[in-house]
Coordinates of C-alpha atoms in Angstrom, one line a residue:
X14 CA -18.9 -1.9 13.3
X15 CA -18.5 -2.6 17.0
X16 CA -20.7 -1.0 19.6
X17 CA -18.8 1.1 22.1
X18 CA -20.2 -0.9 25.1
X19 CA -19.2 -4.2 23.6
X20 CA -15.7 -2.8 22.9
X21 CA -15.3 -1.7 26.5
X22 CA -16.3 -5.1 27.8
X23 CA -13.8 -6.8 25.4
X24 CA -11.0 -4.6 26.8
X25 CA -12.1 -5.3 30.4
X26 CA -11.8 -9.0 29.7
X27 CA -8.4 -8.5 27.9
X28 CA -7.1 -6.5 30.9
X29 CA -8.2 -9.3 33.3
X30 CA -6.3 -11.9 31.2
X31 CA -3.2 -9.7 30.9
X32 CA -3.6 -9.0 27.2
X33 CA -2.8 -5.7 25.6
X34 CA -5.9 -3.5 25.1
X35 CA -7.5 -2.7 21.7
X36 CA -7.0 0.9 20.7
X37 CA -10.6 1.8 19.4
X38 CA -13.7 0.1 17.9
X39 CA -12.8 1.1 14.3
X40 CA -9.4 -0.5 14.3
X41 CA -10.6 -3.5 16.2
X42 CA -13.4 -4.2 13.7
X43 CA -11.0 -3.7 10.8
X44 CA -8.5 -6.1 12.3
X45 CA -11.2 -8.6 13.1
X46 CA -12.1 -8.8 9.4
X47 CA -8.5 -9.4 8.4
X48 CA -7.7 -12.0 10.9
X49 CA -7.4 -15.6 9.6
X50 CA -9.1 -17.0 12.7
X51 CA -12.9 -17.0 12.2
X52 CA -13.4 -17.6 15.9
X53 CA -11.5 -14.4 16.7
X54 CA -13.7 -12.5 14.2
X55 CA -16.8 -13.9 15.9
X56 CA -15.5 -13.0 19.4
X57 CA -15.1 -9.3 18.4
X58 CA -18.9 -8.7 18.2
X59 CA -18.7 -7.2 14.7
X60 CA -22.0 -6.0 13.3
X61 CA -22.8 -5.0 9.7
X62 CA -25.1 -2.1 8.6
X63 CA -26.3 -2.2 5.0
X64 CA -26.8 1.1 3.3
X65 CA -27.8 0.3 -0.3
X66 CA -29.6 -2.3 -2.4
X67 CA -27.5 -2.7 -5.5
X68 CA -29.3 -5.5 -7.5
X69 CA -32.7 -7.1 -7.1
X70 CA -34.6 -9.4 -9.6
X71 CA -37.6 -11.6 -9.4
X72 CA -37.8 -15.2 -10.6
X73 CA -38.3 -14.0 -14.2
X74 CA -35.1 -11.8 -14.0
X75 CA -37.3 -8.6 -13.9
X76 CA -35.5 -5.7 -12.3
X77 CA -37.3 -5.2 -9.0
X78 CA -35.5 -1.9 -8.3
X79 CA -37.9 -0.3 -10.7
X80 CA -40.7 -0.9 -8.2
X81 CA -38.8 0.9 -5.4
X82 CA -38.4 4.6 -6.5
X83 CA -36.6 5.8 -3.4
X84 CA -33.4 5.1 -1.6
X85 CA -35.3 5.1 1.7
X86 CA -37.7 2.5 0.2
X87 CA -34.8 0.3 -0.7
X88 CA -33.6 0.4 3.0
X89 CA -37.1 -0.5 4.1
X90 CA -37.0 -3.5 1.8
X91 CA -33.6 -4.6 3.2
X92 CA -34.9 -4.2 6.7
X93 CA -37.9 -6.4 5.9
X94 CA -35.5 -9.0 4.6
X95 CA -33.7 -9.1 7.9
X96 CA -30.7 -6.8 7.2
X97 CA -29.6 -4.3 9.8
X98 CA -30.2 -0.8 8.3
X99 CA -30.1 2.7 9.9
X100 CA -33.7 3.4 11.0
X101 CA -33.8 5.8 13.9
X102 CA -30.7 7.6 12.4
X103 CA -32.3 8.2 9.0
X104 CA -34.3 11.2 8.2
X105 CA -35.9 12.3 4.9
X106 CA -35.2 16.1 4.7
X107 CA -37.4 18.5 2.8
X108 CA -34.7 21.0 2.0
X109 CA -31.0 21.9 2.7
X110 CA -31.9 23.9 5.9
X111 CA -33.5 20.7 7.3
X112 CA -30.3 18.8 6.4
X113 CA -28.1 21.3 8.2
X114 CA -30.3 21.3 11.2
X115 CA -30.2 17.5 11.4
X116 CA -26.4 17.3 11.1
X117 CA -26.0 19.9 13.8
X118 CA -28.3 17.8 16.0
X119 CA -26.2 14.7 15.5
X120 CA -23.0 16.6 16.0
X121 CA -24.2 17.4 19.5
X122 CA -25.3 13.9 20.4
X123 CA -22.7 11.8 18.6
X124 CA -20.7 11.1 21.8
X125 CA -23.8 9.4 23.4
X126 CA -24.4 7.3 20.3
X127 CA -23.8 3.5 20.6
X128 CA -21.2 3.6 17.8
X129 CA -18.2 5.8 17.0
X130 CA -19.1 8.0 14.0
X131 CA -17.2 10.9 12.4
X132 CA -19.8 12.3 10.1
X133 CA -23.0 11.7 8.1
X134 CA -23.9 11.0 4.5
X135 CA -26.4 13.2 2.6
X136 CA -28.1 11.3 -0.3
X137 CA -30.5 12.1 -3.1
X138 CA -33.5 10.0 -2.2
X139 CA -35.2 9.6 -5.6
X140 CA -33.5 6.8 -7.6
X141 CA -34.2 8.4 -11.0
X142 CA -32.5 11.6 -9.8
X143 CA -29.6 9.4 -8.6
X144 CA -29.2 8.1 -12.2
X145 CA -29.3 11.6 -13.6
X146 CA -26.6 12.7 -11.1
X147 CA -24.4 9.7 -12.2
X148 CA -21.1 8.7 -10.7
X149 CA -17.4 9.2 -11.2
X150 CA -15.0 6.2 -11.3
X151 CA -14.5 6.8 -7.6
X152 CA -17.9 7.8 -6.1
X153 CA -21.6 8.6 -6.8
X154 CA -22.4 12.2 -7.4
X155 CA -25.8 11.7 -5.6
X156 CA -24.2 11.3 -2.2
X157 CA -21.8 13.4 -0.2
X158 CA -20.1 12.8 3.2
X159 CA -20.2 15.5 5.8
X160 CA -17.4 15.2 8.4
X161 CA -17.9 16.5 11.9
X162 CA -15.3 18.9 13.1
X163 CA -12.3 17.0 14.5
X164 CA -12.3 16.8 18.3
X165 CA -9.4 18.7 19.9
X166 CA -7.5 18.5 23.1
X167 CA -4.7 20.4 24.9
X168 CA -1.5 18.7 25.9
X169 CA 2.2 19.4 26.4
X170 CA 5.0 18.8 23.9
X171 CA 7.5 16.9 26.2
X172 CA 10.1 15.7 23.8
X173 CA 10.9 15.0 20.1
X174 CA 12.3 11.7 18.8
X175 CA 13.5 11.1 15.3
X176 CA 12.7 8.1 13.0
X177 CA 14.8 7.1 10.0
X178 CA 12.9 5.8 6.9
X179 CA 13.9 3.3 4.3
X180 CA 15.4 6.0 2.0
X181 CA 17.0 7.8 4.9
X182 CA 14.3 10.5 5.5
X183 CA 14.4 11.8 9.0
X184 CA 10.9 12.2 10.5
X185 CA 10.5 14.1 13.8
X186 CA 7.9 12.6 16.2
X187 CA 6.4 14.6 19.0
X188 CA 6.2 12.8 22.4
X189 CA 3.3 14.5 24.2
X190 CA 1.8 14.2 27.6
X191 CA -0.7 11.4 27.1
X192 CA -4.2 12.7 26.5
X193 CA -7.5 11.0 25.7
X194 CA -8.9 12.1 22.4
X195 CA -11.8 10.7 20.3
X196 CA -11.6 7.3 21.8
X197 CA -7.8 6.8 22.1
X198 CA -4.9 7.9 24.2
X199 CA -2.5 10.0 22.2
X200 CA 1.2 10.1 23.2
X201 CA 3.0 10.3 19.9
X202 CA 2.4 12.6 16.8
X203 CA 4.3 12.8 13.6
X204 CA 5.7 16.3 12.9
X205 CA 6.6 15.4 9.3
X206 CA 9.6 17.6 8.7
X207 CA 11.6 20.7 9.8
X208 CA 9.3 23.0 7.9
X209 CA 6.3 21.8 9.9
X210 CA 8.1 22.6 13.2
X211 CA 9.0 26.1 12.0
X212 CA 5.5 26.9 10.6
X213 CA 3.8 25.8 13.9
X214 CA 6.5 27.5 16.0
X215 CA 6.9 24.4 18.2
X216 CA 9.1 24.3 21.3
X217 CA 9.9 21.7 23.9
X218 CA 7.6 22.3 26.9
X219 CA 4.9 24.1 24.8
X220 CA 1.3 23.7 25.5
X221 CA -0.2 22.6 22.2
X222 CA -3.6 22.0 20.6
X223 CA -4.0 18.6 18.9
X224 CA -6.8 16.8 17.0
X225 CA -7.4 13.6 15.2
X226 CA -7.9 14.3 11.5
X227 CA -11.0 12.3 10.5
X228 CA -11.0 11.0 14.0
X229 CA -8.0 8.8 13.0
X230 CA -4.6 10.5 12.6
X231 CA -3.3 12.7 15.4
X232 CA -2.2 16.1 14.2
X233 CA -0.7 19.2 15.9
X234 CA -3.0 22.2 15.2
X235 CA -0.9 24.9 16.8
X236 CA 1.2 25.9 19.8
X237 CA -0.2 28.2 22.5
X238 CA 2.6 30.8 22.9
X239 CA 0.6 32.9 25.4
X240 CA 1.1 30.0 28.0
X241 CA 4.9 30.0 27.7
X242 CA 6.7 30.8 30.9
X243 CA 10.3 31.0 29.7
X244 CA 11.1 27.3 30.4
X245 CA 10.4 26.2 26.8
X246 CA 13.3 25.2 24.6
X247 CA 13.7 25.9 20.9
X248 CA 13.7 22.9 18.6
X249 CA 16.8 22.6 16.5
X250 CA 16.6 20.0 13.7
X251 CA 19.6 17.7 13.8
X252 CA 22.3 18.1 11.2
X253 CA 23.8 14.6 11.8
X254 CA 22.2 11.2 12.1
X255 CA 19.9 11.4 15.2
X256 CA 20.2 7.6 15.8
X257 CA 24.0 7.5 16.0
X258 CA 25.2 11.2 16.3
X259 CA 28.7 10.0 17.4
X260 CA 29.3 8.7 13.8
X261 CA 28.9 12.3 12.5
X262 CA 27.0 11.3 9.4
X263 CA 25.8 14.5 7.8
X264 CA 22.2 14.9 6.8
X265 CA 21.3 16.3 3.4
X266 CA 18.3 18.1 2.0
X267 CA 17.9 18.0 -1.7
X268 CA 16.7 21.1 -3.6
X269 CA 12.9 21.2 -3.8
X270 CA 12.4 18.6 -1.0
X271 CA 11.2 19.1 2.5
X272 CA 12.9 16.1 4.2
X273 CA 16.4 15.9 5.5
X274 CA 17.9 12.5 4.6
X275 CA 20.8 10.4 5.6
X276 CA 22.5 9.2 2.4
X277 CA 25.3 7.2 4.1
X278 CA 23.7 5.2 6.9
X279 CA 26.1 3.8 9.5
X280 CA 23.7 2.9 12.3
X281 CA 21.6 0.2 10.5
X282 CA 18.2 2.0 10.9
X283 CA 17.7 2.3 7.2
X284 CA 18.4 -1.4 6.7
X285 CA 15.8 -2.3 9.2
X286 CA 13.2 -0.1 7.4
X287 CA 14.2 -1.5 4.0
X288 CA 13.7 -5.0 5.3
X289 CA 10.2 -4.1 6.6
X290 CA 9.3 -2.7 3.2
X291 CA 10.9 -5.5 1.3
X292 CA 8.7 -8.2 2.9
X293 CA 5.5 -6.1 2.7
X294 CA 2.5 -6.7 0.4
X295 CA 3.5 -3.8 -1.8
X296 CA 7.0 -5.2 -2.5
X297 CA 7.9 -8.9 -2.3
X298 CA 4.7 -9.9 -0.5
X299 CA 6.1 -12.5 1.9
X300 CA 2.9 -13.7 3.5
X301 CA 3.1 -14.2 7.2
X302 CA 6.4 -12.3 7.6
X303 CA 5.2 -9.2 9.5
X304 CA 7.0 -6.1 10.7
X305 CA 7.3 -7.5 14.3
X306 CA 9.2 -10.6 13.0
X307 CA 11.6 -8.4 11.1
X308 CA 12.2 -6.3 14.2
X309 CA 12.7 -9.4 16.4
X310 CA 15.1 -11.2 14.0
X311 CA 17.0 -7.9 13.5
X312 CA 17.3 -7.4 17.3
X313 CA 18.7 -10.9 17.7
X314 CA 21.2 -10.2 15.0
X315 CA 19.9 -12.9 12.7
X316 CA 19.2 -10.6 9.8
X317 CA 21.0 -7.3 9.0
X318 CA 19.9 -6.6 5.4
X319 CA 17.4 -7.9 2.9
X320 CA 19.7 -10.6 1.6
X321 CA 19.8 -12.2 5.0
X322 CA 16.0 -12.8 4.8
X323 CA 16.7 -15.5 2.3
X324 CA 19.5 -17.2 4.4
X325 CA 17.8 -17.6 7.9
X326 CA 18.3 -20.4 10.3
X327 CA 14.8 -21.8 10.7
X328 CA 15.9 -24.1 13.5
X329 CA 16.6 -21.1 15.7
X330 CA 13.2 -19.5 14.8
X331 CA 11.4 -22.7 15.7
X332 CA 12.6 -22.4 19.3
X333 CA 11.2 -18.9 19.8
X334 CA 8.1 -18.4 21.9
X335 CA 5.0 -18.2 19.7
X336 CA 6.6 -20.3 16.9
X337 CA 6.1 -23.9 16.1
X338 CA 7.0 -26.3 13.3
X339 CA 3.9 -25.4 11.4
X340 CA 4.4 -21.6 11.6
X341 CA 8.1 -22.0 10.6
X342 CA 7.1 -24.2 7.7
X343 CA 4.6 -21.6 6.5
X344 CA 7.2 -18.9 6.8
X345 CA 9.8 -20.9 4.9
X346 CA 7.2 -21.6 2.2
X347 CA 6.4 -17.9 1.8
X348 CA 10.1 -17.0 1.5
X349 CA 10.6 -19.7 -1.1
X350 CA 7.7 -18.4 -3.1
X351 CA 9.2 -14.9 -2.9
X352 CA 12.5 -16.1 -4.3
X353 CA 10.7 -16.8 -7.6
X354 CA 9.0 -13.3 -7.8
X355 CA 9.3 -11.4 -11.1
X356 CA 12.1 -8.9 -11.1
X357 CA 9.8 -5.8 -11.3
X358 CA 8.7 -6.7 -7.7
X359 CA 12.4 -7.1 -6.7
X360 CA 13.4 -3.8 -8.2
X361 CA 10.6 -2.0 -6.4
X362 CA 11.5 -3.8 -3.1
X363 CA 15.1 -2.4 -3.1
X364 CA 13.8 1.0 -1.8
X365 CA 15.6 3.1 -4.6
X366 CA 14.4 6.6 -4.1
X367 CA 11.4 7.5 -6.4
X368 CA 11.5 4.1 -8.1
X369 CA 7.9 3.1 -7.8
X370 CA 5.9 0.1 -9.2
X371 CA 5.2 1.5 -12.6
X372 CA 8.9 2.5 -13.2
X373 CA 10.0 -0.9 -11.9
X374 CA 7.8 -2.6 -14.5
X375 CA 9.1 -0.4 -17.3
X376 CA 12.7 -1.3 -16.4
X377 CA 11.9 -5.0 -16.0
X378 CA 10.5 -5.1 -19.5
X379 CA 13.8 -4.0 -21.0
X380 CA 16.4 -6.2 -19.2
X381 CA 17.1 -9.9 -19.1
X382 CA 18.9 -9.7 -15.7
X383 CA 18.8 -7.1 -12.9
X384 CA 22.6 -6.6 -13.2
X385 CA 22.1 -5.3 -16.7
X386 CA 21.3 -2.0 -15.2
X387 CA 24.9 -1.6 -14.1
X388 CA 25.8 -0.6 -17.6
X389 CA 23.0 2.0 -18.1
X390 CA 23.6 5.7 -18.0
X391 CA 21.0 8.4 -17.3
X392 CA 20.4 9.0 -21.0
X393 CA 19.4 5.3 -21.6
X394 CA 16.9 5.5 -18.7
X395 CA 15.3 8.7 -19.9
X396 CA 14.8 7.2 -23.3
X397 CA 12.0 5.2 -21.8
X398 CA 8.6 7.0 -21.7
X399 CA 7.6 8.0 -18.2
X400 CA 11.1 7.6 -16.8
X401 CA 12.4 11.0 -15.7
X402 CA 15.8 12.3 -14.9
X403 CA 15.4 12.0 -11.1
X404 CA 14.5 8.3 -11.3
X405 CA 17.3 7.8 -13.8
X406 CA 19.9 9.5 -11.5
X407 CA 18.8 7.5 -8.4
X408 CA 18.9 4.2 -10.2
X409 CA 22.3 4.9 -11.7
X410 CA 23.6 6.0 -8.3
X411 CA 22.3 2.7 -6.7
X412 CA 24.1 0.5 -9.2
X413 CA 27.4 2.3 -8.9
X414 CA 27.7 1.5 -5.2
X415 CA 29.6 -1.8 -4.6
X416 CA 27.7 -2.5 -1.4
X417 CA 24.4 -2.7 -3.4
X418 CA 26.0 -4.9 -6.0
X419 CA 27.3 -7.2 -3.3
X420 CA 23.8 -7.3 -1.7
X421 CA 22.2 -8.3 -5.0
X422 CA 24.9 -11.0 -5.6
X423 CA 24.2 -12.4 -2.1
X424 CA 20.5 -12.4 -2.8
X425 CA 21.1 -14.3 -6.1
X426 CA 23.3 -16.8 -4.3
X427 CA 20.5 -17.3 -1.8
X428 CA 18.2 -18.3 -4.6
X429 CA 16.4 -15.0 -5.3
X430 CA 15.5 -14.7 -9.0
X431 CA 17.3 -11.8 -10.8
X432 CA 16.2 -12.9 -14.4
X433 CA 13.3 -11.5 -16.3
X434 CA 10.2 -13.7 -16.1
X435 CA 7.3 -14.1 -18.4
X436 CA 5.4 -11.7 -16.1
X437 CA 8.0 -9.1 -16.6
X438 CA 8.0 -9.2 -20.4
X439 CA 6.0 -6.6 -22.3
X440 CA 2.6 -7.7 -23.4
X441 CA 2.8 -9.1 -26.9
X442 CA -0.4 -8.5 -29.0
X443 CA -1.0 -9.9 -32.4
X444 CA -1.9 -7.5 -35.2
X445 CA -5.2 -9.3 -35.7
X446 CA -6.2 -9.1 -32.0
X447 CA -9.8 -8.0 -31.7
X448 CA -9.0 -4.6 -30.2
X449 CA -5.6 -4.0 -31.7
X450 CA -4.8 -0.2 -31.8
X451 CA -8.1 0.8 -30.1
X452 CA -8.5 3.0 -27.0
X453 CA -11.1 1.9 -24.5
X454 CA -12.8 3.1 -21.3
X455 CA -15.1 1.3 -18.9
X456 CA -17.9 3.1 -17.0
X457 CA -20.7 2.1 -14.7
X458 CA -21.0 -1.1 -12.6
X459 CA -19.7 -4.2 -14.3
X460 CA -21.5 -7.5 -13.4
X461 CA -19.4 -10.3 -15.0
X462 CA -15.9 -9.1 -14.2
X463 CA -14.5 -6.3 -12.1
X464 CA -13.0 -3.1 -13.5
X465 CA -9.4 -4.2 -13.2
X466 CA -10.0 -7.6 -14.8
X467 CA -11.8 -5.9 -17.7
X468 CA -8.9 -3.5 -18.3
X469 CA -6.5 -6.4 -18.3
X470 CA -8.7 -8.3 -20.8
X471 CA -8.8 -5.3 -23.0
X472 CA -5.0 -4.8 -22.9
X473 CA -4.4 -8.5 -23.8
X474 CA -6.8 -7.9 -26.7
X475 CA -4.7 -5.0 -28.0
X476 CA -6.5 -2.0 -26.5
X477 CA -5.0 0.9 -24.6
X478 CA -7.0 1.8 -21.5
X479 CA -7.5 5.5 -21.1
X480 CA -9.2 7.5 -18.3
X481 CA -11.5 10.0 -19.9
X482 CA -14.0 10.5 -22.7
X483 CA -12.5 12.6 -25.5
X484 CA -12.0 12.6 -29.2
X485 CA -9.2 10.1 -28.6
X486 CA -11.6 7.4 -27.3
X487 CA -12.6 4.6 -29.6
X488 CA -14.8 2.3 -27.4
X489 CA -16.8 3.0 -24.3
X490 CA -18.0 -0.2 -22.4
X491 CA -21.1 0.6 -20.4
X492 CA -22.1 -1.2 -17.2
X493 CA -25.1 -0.6 -15.0
X494 CA -25.9 2.9 -13.8
X495 CA -23.5 4.5 -16.3
X496 CA -23.4 8.3 -15.8
X497 CA -21.9 11.3 -17.4
X498 CA -19.3 9.4 -19.4
X499 CA -22.0 7.7 -21.5
X500 CA -23.8 11.0 -22.2
X501 CA -20.5 12.7 -23.2
X502 CA -19.7 9.8 -25.5
X503 CA -23.1 9.9 -27.1
X504 CA -22.7 13.6 -27.7
X505 CA -19.4 13.2 -29.4
X506 CA -20.9 10.7 -31.9
X507 CA -17.5 9.1 -32.7
X508 CA -17.3 6.6 -29.8
X509 CA -18.4 3.0 -30.3
X510 CA -20.6 2.2 -27.3
X511 CA -20.7 -1.5 -26.1
X512 CA -22.5 -3.2 -23.3
X513 CA -20.4 -5.5 -21.0
X514 CA -22.0 -8.5 -22.7
X515 CA -20.9 -7.1 -26.1
X516 CA -17.3 -6.7 -24.8
X517 CA -17.1 -10.2 -23.4
X518 CA -18.6 -11.7 -26.5
X519 CA -16.2 -9.9 -28.7
X520 CA -13.2 -11.2 -26.8
X521 CA -14.5 -14.7 -26.7
X522 CA -14.8 -14.6 -30.5

């Protein structure tokens, strides 16, 4: 976290030096943790509050948490050890009425608090009761977050601009009279789609009520029709491409979908968004190649589609302000690495509508080369479990368009791998694998490996990971503070229960 007064001083200094200002303490702290420059992290004045003691043993490995029967006691121990914990902010409440009263008290004074907060957490104090409450895979049942009501402000809807997404979805964006709200100045707000505009009865020139959902995302709550004076203009959603209306490209809305889409882009806006997605962590993961670089290179005309990313003139880039030989070398290295990516990443990076990570992996398992999909019909796609007719239709359509084939051919000629790799191949498990044919589920806090690693280990040993305790479950691996899943498995009487140590020992033979 960053104190509000420290944040204000940082922005004052940035303004004096001619730098752009930080938006708010929350984003500034988050960005400070992600930056690769440790000095920049230090300069942001980030503090850490610790809210829980998870593991504590003495020199004989005895569990010291047994000696601290309350959550508040654990916080006192952490404070004694020098950690920053909430002291003045913490209250042990006798009943729910006391909780409600304390929350209301903080709701009133949160603006004067040293840090930006958007709510409070109510916890069961007794650690034995915490164990009885248990946890889901996502969160403890003994703690619940209460969010303060979002702060609201009035402003004026001055204009609407339209953005084009990577699959052609047209998103209206409200341009509002700038207004300060919950620590930031809001001037743009997504209006999602045509149905949102109609449901809120929004018009150009309207006075509107806005809020920041969770004190983060700006949202239009409603218009204020009683303040209309006749000058307001009705909003008519465009029927042609809003970026290049002169090209008269017609927008289409598929049955059952809310978004209007451009399916025949002529202006290049989709290509830009496809490139931004292509280089992202969720797709080809080209480290160091951010959105701003894509936009800059696109503006200069150096890249026009994703194939051009692999055929750039690095000598030109080296001459740009902010670049040097080292940064260019790093960018080139990242692009070279992406060329060798498995084809399931490539398929996902193509921005084929509805083709997500899972479906891309299922396809990559069944082809030796990406171009093999040219010969597939919808029936062959839907023969694969978890591939539905919509995905099948979209992929078939993609591979029937010559411009897409030409794009893939250029990518391959620029060194991008289109062949199945070992990572793409389906996992081969021997019949004598230790968990062959078994179903398995992990619960509680694992200490030797994390949950994802454990699931991968189980899959390689022949097991199928499932998400719930039922008569279909063979093995439950129990970590620390296992909750309701353990009790349910014990009640069934048919589930083999292992500790994490048992599981690791079994796999290690």
